[in-house]
Amino acid sequence: MSDLNLKQKEKNKDLIKDSIQNQGDSTKSSDIIIEFDGVSKVYSGNVGAVLDINLKIKMGEFISLVGPSGAGKSTLIKLLTCEELPTSGKITVAGRDISKLKRRELPFYRRKVGVIFQDFKILPKKTVYENIAFALEVSDATNDEIADKVPKIIDLVGLTSRAYAFSEELSGGEKQRVSIARALVHNPKLLIADEPTGNLDPVSTWEIIELLFKINKQGTIVLLASHDKEVVDTLQRRVVSLRDGKIISDHEKGKYIL
């Protein structure tokens, strides 16, 4: 890495550290929004992806979910988004058992759960503006709603000057910002970031982490699945560690534990 990029990376890290120090921890034990109660997911062949998970997530938390490949992180995320149903146990979100949601209710639930991925998943033939607008169009938003909301979200993720750029004109960090913007269009209560910096250079990594922290400070729960020890340790926020489908540690201001 060049000296210039190294300096920018350290600057971004310092911004996050300062923000953490100023924010403190305003969550309350009574503000439980998400709860896993004895949740297991067992696939055919008696393969247990997650086993007896007990986990409570409070309003406004920023949680890092860590563990080696195959630990159960992806399954836990799929259970939260209702892509999978638990074999046993119960998952409640805002007091409701999400495994009992009717098919017609799922789109409305998922709009309150934003998800971003390592590989961005943006539409290559559309501009930044069009990518974000599309997420509203498919949920039947009016033209006035789209015209009002999209510029605000573009500004939030720092892409105002790139609003009409196409995918091939964007850097990896900018593409991930588009992905985050698209995940925010329905004002989700929970933002799941599944290895969001896995394809990014170190400078872009810290820019994305800073953006996620900014979103969290506005009240959105952020669940960050990550293999990046430096990122997780710098955040000084709650760390939930998985191994072999089980939670092996859960610390309010933890560090990356394998």
mmCIF file of C-alpha atoms in Angstrom:
data_model
loop_
_atom_site.group_PDB
_atom_site.id
_atom_site.type_symbol
_atom_site.label_atom_id
_atom_site.label_comp_id
_atom_site.label_asym_id
_atom_site.label_seq_id
_atom_site.Cartn_x
_atom_site.Cartn_y
_atom_site.Cartn_z
ATOM 1 C CA MET A 1 0.000 0.000 0.000
ATOM 2 C CA SER A 2 1.308 3.491 -0.831
ATOM 3 C CA ASP A 3 2.180 5.923 1.964
ATOM 4 C CA LEU A 4 -0.726 8.147 0.856
ATOM 5 C CA ASN A 5 -3.249 5.315 1.065
ATOM 6 C CA LEU A 6 -1.828 4.173 4.390
ATOM 7 C CA LYS A 7 -2.265 7.682 5.806
ATOM 8 C CA GLN A 8 -5.858 7.823 4.502
ATOM 9 C CA LYS A 9 -6.640 4.425 6.036
ATOM 10 C CA GLU A 10 -5.295 5.526 9.424
ATOM 11 C CA LYS A 11 -7.242 8.794 9.162
ATOM 12 C CA ASN A 12 -10.475 6.879 8.537
ATOM 13 C CA LYS A 13 -9.740 4.566 11.472
ATOM 14 C CA ASP A 14 -9.136 7.568 13.725
ATOM 15 C CA LEU A 15 -12.454 9.111 12.651
ATOM 16 C CA ILE A 16 -14.251 5.936 13.681
ATOM 17 C CA LYS A 17 -12.430 5.794 17.015
ATOM 18 C CA ASP A 18 -13.354 9.422 17.741
ATOM 19 C CA SER A 19 -16.962 8.751 16.791
ATOM 20 C CA ILE A 20 -17.077 5.702 19.064
ATOM 21 C CA GLN A 21 -15.656 7.680 21.969
ATOM 22 C CA ASN A 22 -18.175 10.490 21.496
ATOM 23 C CA GLN A 23 -21.173 8.235 20.999
ATOM 24 C CA GLY A 24 -20.900 6.010 24.058
ATOM 25 C CA ASP A 25 -23.515 3.273 24.438
ATOM 26 C CA SER A 26 -27.119 4.433 24.704
ATOM 27 C CA THR A 27 -28.831 1.051 24.384
ATOM 28 C CA LYS A 28 -31.016 -0.167 27.214
ATOM 29 C CA SER A 29 -31.492 -3.737 28.399
ATOM 30 C CA SER A 30 -35.261 -3.328 28.118
ATOM 31 C CA ASP A 31 -35.117 -2.401 24.425
ATOM 32 C CA ILE A 32 -34.907 -5.950 23.049
ATOM 33 C CA ILE A 33 -35.855 -5.901 19.364
ATOM 34 C CA ILE A 34 -34.604 -9.302 18.138
ATOM 35 C CA GLU A 35 -34.468 -12.529 20.123
ATOM 36 C CA PHE A 36 -33.291 -16.026 19.206
ATOM 37 C CA ASP A 37 -34.709 -18.478 21.739
ATOM 38 C CA GLY A 38 -33.181 -21.960 21.532
ATOM 39 C CA VAL A 39 -32.924 -21.759 17.738
ATOM 40 C CA SER A 40 -31.485 -24.653 15.728
ATOM 41 C CA LYS A 41 -31.380 -25.259 11.995
ATOM 42 C CA VAL A 42 -30.678 -28.847 10.974
ATOM 43 C CA TYR A 43 -30.460 -29.833 7.322
ATOM 44 C CA SER A 44 -30.964 -33.265 5.778
ATOM 45 C CA GLY A 45 -28.367 -35.783 6.865
ATOM 46 C CA ASN A 46 -28.604 -34.426 10.405
ATOM 47 C CA VAL A 47 -26.246 -31.552 9.593
ATOM 48 C CA GLY A 48 -26.626 -28.845 12.216
ATOM 49 C CA ALA A 49 -25.921 -25.397 10.763
ATOM 50 C CA VAL A 50 -26.805 -23.572 13.988
ATOM 51 C CA LEU A 51 -27.492 -25.269 17.298
ATOM 52 C CA ASP A 52 -29.418 -23.936 20.290
ATOM 53 C CA ILE A 53 -28.781 -20.259 19.590
ATOM 54 C CA ASN A 54 -29.886 -17.878 22.350
ATOM 55 C CA LEU A 55 -29.280 -14.266 21.416
ATOM 56 C CA LYS A 56 -30.893 -10.928 22.256
ATOM 57 C CA ILE A 57 -30.285 -7.797 20.204
ATOM 58 C CA LYS A 58 -31.153 -4.390 21.588
ATOM 59 C CA MET A 59 -32.326 -1.240 19.873
ATOM 60 C CA GLY A 60 -29.451 0.709 18.345
ATOM 61 C CA GLU A 61 -26.763 -1.950 18.747
ATOM 62 C CA PHE A 62 -23.818 -2.461 16.420
ATOM 63 C CA ILE A 63 -22.887 -6.142 16.559
ATOM 64 C CA SER A 64 -20.030 -7.921 14.834
ATOM 65 C CA LEU A 65 -20.772 -11.561 14.039
ATOM 66 C CA VAL A 66 -17.536 -13.489 13.656
ATOM 67 C CA GLY A 67 -16.284 -17.025 13.232
ATOM 68 C CA PRO A 68 -14.549 -19.296 10.719
ATOM 69 C CA SER A 69 -16.189 -20.430 7.467
ATOM 70 C CA GLY A 70 -18.941 -22.910 8.241
ATOM 71 C CA ALA A 71 -19.477 -21.532 11.752
ATOM 72 C CA GLY A 72 -23.130 -20.696 11.066
ATOM 73 C CA LYS A 73 -23.016 -16.967 10.306
ATOM 74 C CA SER A 74 -24.728 -17.236 6.913
ATOM 75 C CA THR A 75 -27.440 -19.526 8.282
ATOM 76 C CA LEU A 76 -28.152 -17.141 11.127
ATOM 77 C CA ILE A 77 -28.537 -14.306 8.604
ATOM 78 C CA LYS A 78 -30.852 -16.410 6.421
ATOM 79 C CA LEU A 79 -32.986 -17.167 9.457
ATOM 80 C CA LEU A 80 -33.288 -13.435 10.184
ATOM 81 C CA THR A 81 -34.342 -12.670 6.610
ATOM 82 C CA CYS A 82 -36.753 -15.641 6.533
ATOM 83 C CA GLU A 83 -34.869 -17.316 3.683
ATOM 84 C CA GLU A 84 -34.712 -20.286 6.045
ATOM 85 C CA LEU A 85 -37.014 -21.395 8.862
ATOM 86 C CA PRO A 86 -35.710 -22.778 12.143
ATOM 87 C CA THR A 87 -35.964 -26.518 12.766
ATOM 88 C CA SER A 88 -36.651 -25.716 16.410
ATOM 89 C CA GLY A 89 -36.815 -22.689 18.659
ATOM 90 C CA LYS A 90 -38.281 -19.264 17.993
ATOM 91 C CA ILE A 91 -37.073 -15.987 16.476
ATOM 92 C CA THR A 92 -38.997 -12.882 17.450
ATOM 93 C CA VAL A 93 -38.560 -9.447 15.882
ATOM 94 C CA ALA A 94 -40.355 -6.567 17.581
ATOM 95 C CA GLY A 95 -42.262 -9.164 19.587
ATOM 96 C CA ARG A 96 -43.460 -11.201 16.611
ATOM 97 C CA ASP A 97 -42.487 -14.777 15.721
ATOM 98 C CA ILE A 98 -41.164 -14.295 12.185
ATOM 99 C CA SER A 99 -41.380 -18.009 11.339
ATOM 100 C CA LYS A 100 -45.169 -17.594 11.403
ATOM 101 C CA LEU A 101 -45.297 -14.760 8.902
ATOM 102 C CA LYS A 102 -47.674 -15.433 6.037
ATOM 103 C CA ARG A 103 -46.273 -15.417 2.506
ATOM 104 C CA ARG A 104 -47.980 -12.115 1.707
ATOM 105 C CA GLU A 105 -46.386 -10.537 4.791
ATOM 106 C CA LEU A 106 -42.800 -11.441 3.896
ATOM 107 C CA PRO A 107 -42.144 -8.557 1.439
ATOM 108 C CA PHE A 108 -43.234 -6.022 4.049
ATOM 109 C CA TYR A 109 -41.061 -7.646 6.716
ATOM 110 C CA ARG A 110 -38.011 -7.794 4.450
ATOM 111 C CA ARG A 111 -38.290 -4.102 3.658
ATOM 112 C CA LYS A 112 -37.471 -3.476 7.311
ATOM 113 C CA VAL A 113 -34.395 -5.683 7.088
ATOM 114 C CA GLY A 114 -31.756 -4.215 4.777
ATOM 115 C CA VAL A 115 -29.046 -6.579 3.541
ATOM 116 C CA ILE A 116 -25.764 -5.808 1.793
ATOM 117 C CA PHE A 117 -23.256 -8.299 0.452
ATOM 118 C CA GLN A 118 -19.591 -8.599 -0.421
ATOM 119 C CA ASP A 119 -20.308 -8.708 -4.170
ATOM 120 C CA PHE A 120 -22.510 -5.557 -4.211
ATOM 121 C CA LYS A 121 -25.355 -7.034 -6.354
ATOM 122 C CA ILE A 122 -26.103 -3.734 -8.094
ATOM 123 C CA LEU A 123 -27.694 -3.565 -11.544
ATOM 124 C CA PRO A 124 -24.903 -3.005 -14.119
ATOM 125 C CA LYS A 125 -26.945 -1.234 -16.802
ATOM 126 C CA LYS A 126 -28.370 1.391 -14.465
ATOM 127 C CA THR A 127 -26.931 4.553 -12.944
ATOM 128 C CA VAL A 128 -26.472 5.093 -9.225
ATOM 129 C CA TYR A 129 -29.769 7.000 -9.132
ATOM 130 C CA GLU A 130 -31.591 4.316 -11.135
ATOM 131 C CA ASN A 131 -30.272 1.487 -8.959
ATOM 132 C CA ILE A 132 -31.635 3.141 -5.841
ATOM 133 C CA ALA A 133 -34.882 4.224 -7.488
ATOM 134 C CA PHE A 134 -35.481 0.679 -8.719
ATOM 135 C CA ALA A 135 -35.666 -0.610 -5.128
ATOM 136 C CA LEU A 136 -38.547 1.819 -4.588
ATOM 137 C CA GLU A 137 -40.227 1.170 -7.929
ATOM 138 C CA VAL A 138 -40.642 -2.553 -7.210
ATOM 139 C CA SER A 139 -42.455 -1.683 -3.981
ATOM 140 C CA ASP A 140 -44.897 0.563 -5.868
ATOM 141 C CA ALA A 141 -43.549 3.893 -4.616
ATOM 142 C CA THR A 142 -44.917 6.900 -6.483
ATOM 143 C CA ASN A 143 -42.770 9.057 -8.738
ATOM 144 C CA ASP A 144 -43.008 11.874 -6.195
ATOM 145 C CA GLU A 145 -41.825 9.584 -3.391
ATOM 146 C CA ILE A 146 -38.886 8.404 -5.493
ATOM 147 C CA ALA A 147 -37.927 11.956 -6.493
ATOM 148 C CA ASP A 148 -38.019 13.012 -2.848
ATOM 149 C CA LYS A 149 -36.247 10.064 -1.236
ATOM 150 C CA VAL A 150 -33.514 9.025 -3.682
ATOM 151 C CA PRO A 151 -31.450 12.271 -3.600
ATOM 152 C CA LYS A 152 -31.522 12.245 0.204
ATOM 153 C CA ILE A 153 -30.218 8.687 0.379
ATOM 154 C CA ILE A 154 -27.568 9.401 -2.271
ATOM 155 C CA ASP A 155 -26.403 12.335 -0.156
ATOM 156 C CA LEU A 156 -26.353 10.168 2.997
ATOM 157 C CA VAL A 157 -23.947 7.680 1.408
ATOM 158 C CA GLY A 158 -21.787 10.414 -0.119
ATOM 159 C CA LEU A 159 -22.501 9.817 -3.808
ATOM 160 C CA THR A 160 -24.193 13.054 -4.866
ATOM 161 C CA SER A 161 -21.488 13.827 -7.424
ATOM 162 C CA ARG A 162 -21.773 10.275 -8.827
ATOM 163 C CA ALA A 163 -25.572 10.068 -9.029
ATOM 164 C CA TYR A 164 -25.636 9.521 -12.807
ATOM 165 C CA ALA A 165 -22.560 7.339 -13.134
ATOM 166 C CA PHE A 166 -22.970 3.750 -14.361
ATOM 167 C CA SER A 167 -21.643 0.674 -12.579
ATOM 168 C CA GLU A 168 -18.517 0.321 -14.738
ATOM 169 C CA GLU A 169 -17.542 3.899 -13.830
ATOM 170 C CA LEU A 170 -17.610 3.227 -10.079
ATOM 171 C CA SER A 171 -14.891 2.026 -7.735
ATOM 172 C CA GLY A 172 -15.530 -0.950 -5.470
ATOM 173 C CA GLY A 173 -16.157 1.346 -2.520
ATOM 174 C CA GLU A 174 -18.649 3.407 -4.532
ATOM 175 C CA LYS A 175 -20.480 0.264 -5.634
ATOM 176 C CA GLN A 176 -20.813 -0.806 -2.015
ATOM 177 C CA ARG A 177 -22.202 2.632 -1.165
ATOM 178 C CA VAL A 178 -24.862 2.106 -3.847
ATOM 179 C CA SER A 179 -25.670 -1.256 -2.293
ATOM 180 C CA ILE A 180 -25.994 0.349 1.138
ATOM 181 C CA ALA A 181 -28.172 3.141 -0.252
ATOM 182 C CA ARG A 182 -30.482 0.624 -1.879
ATOM 183 C CA ALA A 183 -30.757 -1.281 1.409
ATOM 184 C CA LEU A 184 -31.785 1.933 3.186
ATOM 185 C CA VAL A 185 -34.652 3.016 0.933
ATOM 186 C CA HIS A 186 -37.320 1.520 3.217
ATOM 187 C CA ASN A 187 -35.801 2.878 6.441
ATOM 188 C CA PRO A 188 -34.945 -0.571 7.829
ATOM 189 C CA LYS A 189 -34.787 -1.165 11.569
ATOM 190 C CA LEU A 190 -32.007 -3.696 10.946
ATOM 191 C CA LEU A 191 -29.143 -3.524 8.455
ATOM 192 C CA ILE A 192 -27.283 -6.795 7.875
ATOM 193 C CA ALA A 193 -23.840 -6.354 6.336
ATOM 194 C CA ASP A 194 -22.534 -9.740 5.163
ATOM 195 C CA GLU A 195 -18.770 -9.375 4.601
ATOM 196 C CA PRO A 196 -19.339 -5.905 3.064
ATOM 197 C CA THR A 197 -15.631 -5.094 2.809
ATOM 198 C CA GLY A 198 -14.412 -8.465 1.525
ATOM 199 C CA ASN A 199 -13.751 -7.135 -1.997
ATOM 200 C CA LEU A 200 -12.482 -3.693 -1.015
ATOM 201 C CA ASP A 201 -9.059 -2.126 -0.586
ATOM 202 C CA PRO A 202 -8.080 -0.974 2.940
ATOM 203 C CA VAL A 203 -8.999 2.684 2.377
ATOM 204 C CA SER A 204 -12.445 1.845 0.986
ATOM 205 C CA THR A 205 -12.937 -0.667 3.796
ATOM 206 C CA TRP A 206 -12.695 2.016 6.446
ATOM 207 C CA GLU A 207 -14.878 4.410 4.468
ATOM 208 C CA ILE A 208 -17.630 1.762 4.371
ATOM 209 C CA ILE A 209 -17.232 0.944 8.069
ATOM 210 C CA GLU A 210 -17.464 4.653 8.872
ATOM 211 C CA LEU A 211 -20.683 4.855 6.833
ATOM 212 C CA LEU A 212 -22.163 1.837 8.644
ATOM 213 C CA PHE A 213 -21.305 3.451 11.954
ATOM 214 C CA LYS A 214 -22.989 6.673 10.819
ATOM 215 C CA ILE A 215 -26.147 4.724 9.932
ATOM 216 C CA ASN A 216 -26.042 2.977 13.307
ATOM 217 C CA LYS A 217 -25.824 6.319 15.125
ATOM 218 C CA GLN A 218 -29.151 7.246 13.515
ATOM 219 C CA GLY A 219 -30.787 4.335 15.350
ATOM 220 C CA THR A 220 -30.554 1.427 12.905
ATOM 221 C CA ILE A 221 -29.323 -1.891 14.305
ATOM 222 C CA VAL A 222 -26.246 -2.992 12.347
ATOM 223 C CA LEU A 223 -25.257 -6.662 12.245
ATOM 224 C CA LEU A 224 -21.819 -6.952 10.645
ATOM 225 C CA ALA A 225 -20.614 -10.415 9.617
ATOM 226 C CA SER A 226 -16.883 -10.099 9.110
ATOM 227 C CA HIS A 227 -13.576 -11.971 8.946
ATOM 228 C CA ASP A 228 -11.627 -8.718 9.328
ATOM 229 C CA LYS A 229 -10.074 -8.792 12.793
ATOM 230 C CA GLU A 230 -8.713 -5.244 12.520
ATOM 231 C CA VAL A 231 -12.159 -3.828 11.756
ATOM 232 C CA VAL A 232 -13.924 -5.786 14.500
ATOM 233 C CA ASP A 233 -11.329 -4.916 17.149
ATOM 234 C CA THR A 234 -11.319 -1.218 16.208
ATOM 235 C CA LEU A 235 -15.110 -0.890 16.525
ATOM 236 C CA GLN A 236 -15.071 -1.739 20.244
ATOM 237 C CA ARG A 237 -18.663 -2.841 20.030
ATOM 238 C CA ARG A 238 -20.433 -6.074 20.859
ATOM 239 C CA VAL A 239 -18.879 -9.174 19.291
ATOM 240 C CA VAL A 240 -20.732 -12.488 18.970
ATOM 241 C CA SER A 241 -18.435 -15.385 18.039
ATOM 242 C CA LEU A 242 -19.702 -18.577 16.425
ATOM 243 C CA ARG A 243 -18.021 -21.934 16.017
ATOM 244 C CA ASP A 244 -19.583 -25.179 14.787
ATOM 245 C CA GLY A 245 -23.029 -23.591 14.835
ATOM 246 C CA LYS A 246 -22.836 -22.468 18.455
ATOM 247 C CA ILE A 247 -22.170 -19.156 20.181
ATOM 248 C CA ILE A 248 -18.834 -19.511 21.958
ATOM 249 C CA SER A 249 -18.562 -15.941 23.245
ATOM 250 C CA ASP A 250 -20.652 -12.775 23.437
ATOM 251 C CA HIS A 251 -18.981 -9.621 24.772
ATOM 252 C CA GLU A 252 -20.336 -6.079 24.885
ATOM 253 C CA LYS A 253 -16.988 -4.563 23.890
ATOM 254 C CA GLY A 254 -15.303 -7.630 22.548
ATOM 255 C CA LYS A 255 -12.574 -8.576 20.155
ATOM 256 C CA TYR A 256 -12.398 -11.001 17.256
ATOM 257 C CA ILE A 257 -12.215 -14.525 18.705
ATOM 258 C CA LEU A 258 -11.760 -17.621 16.533
#
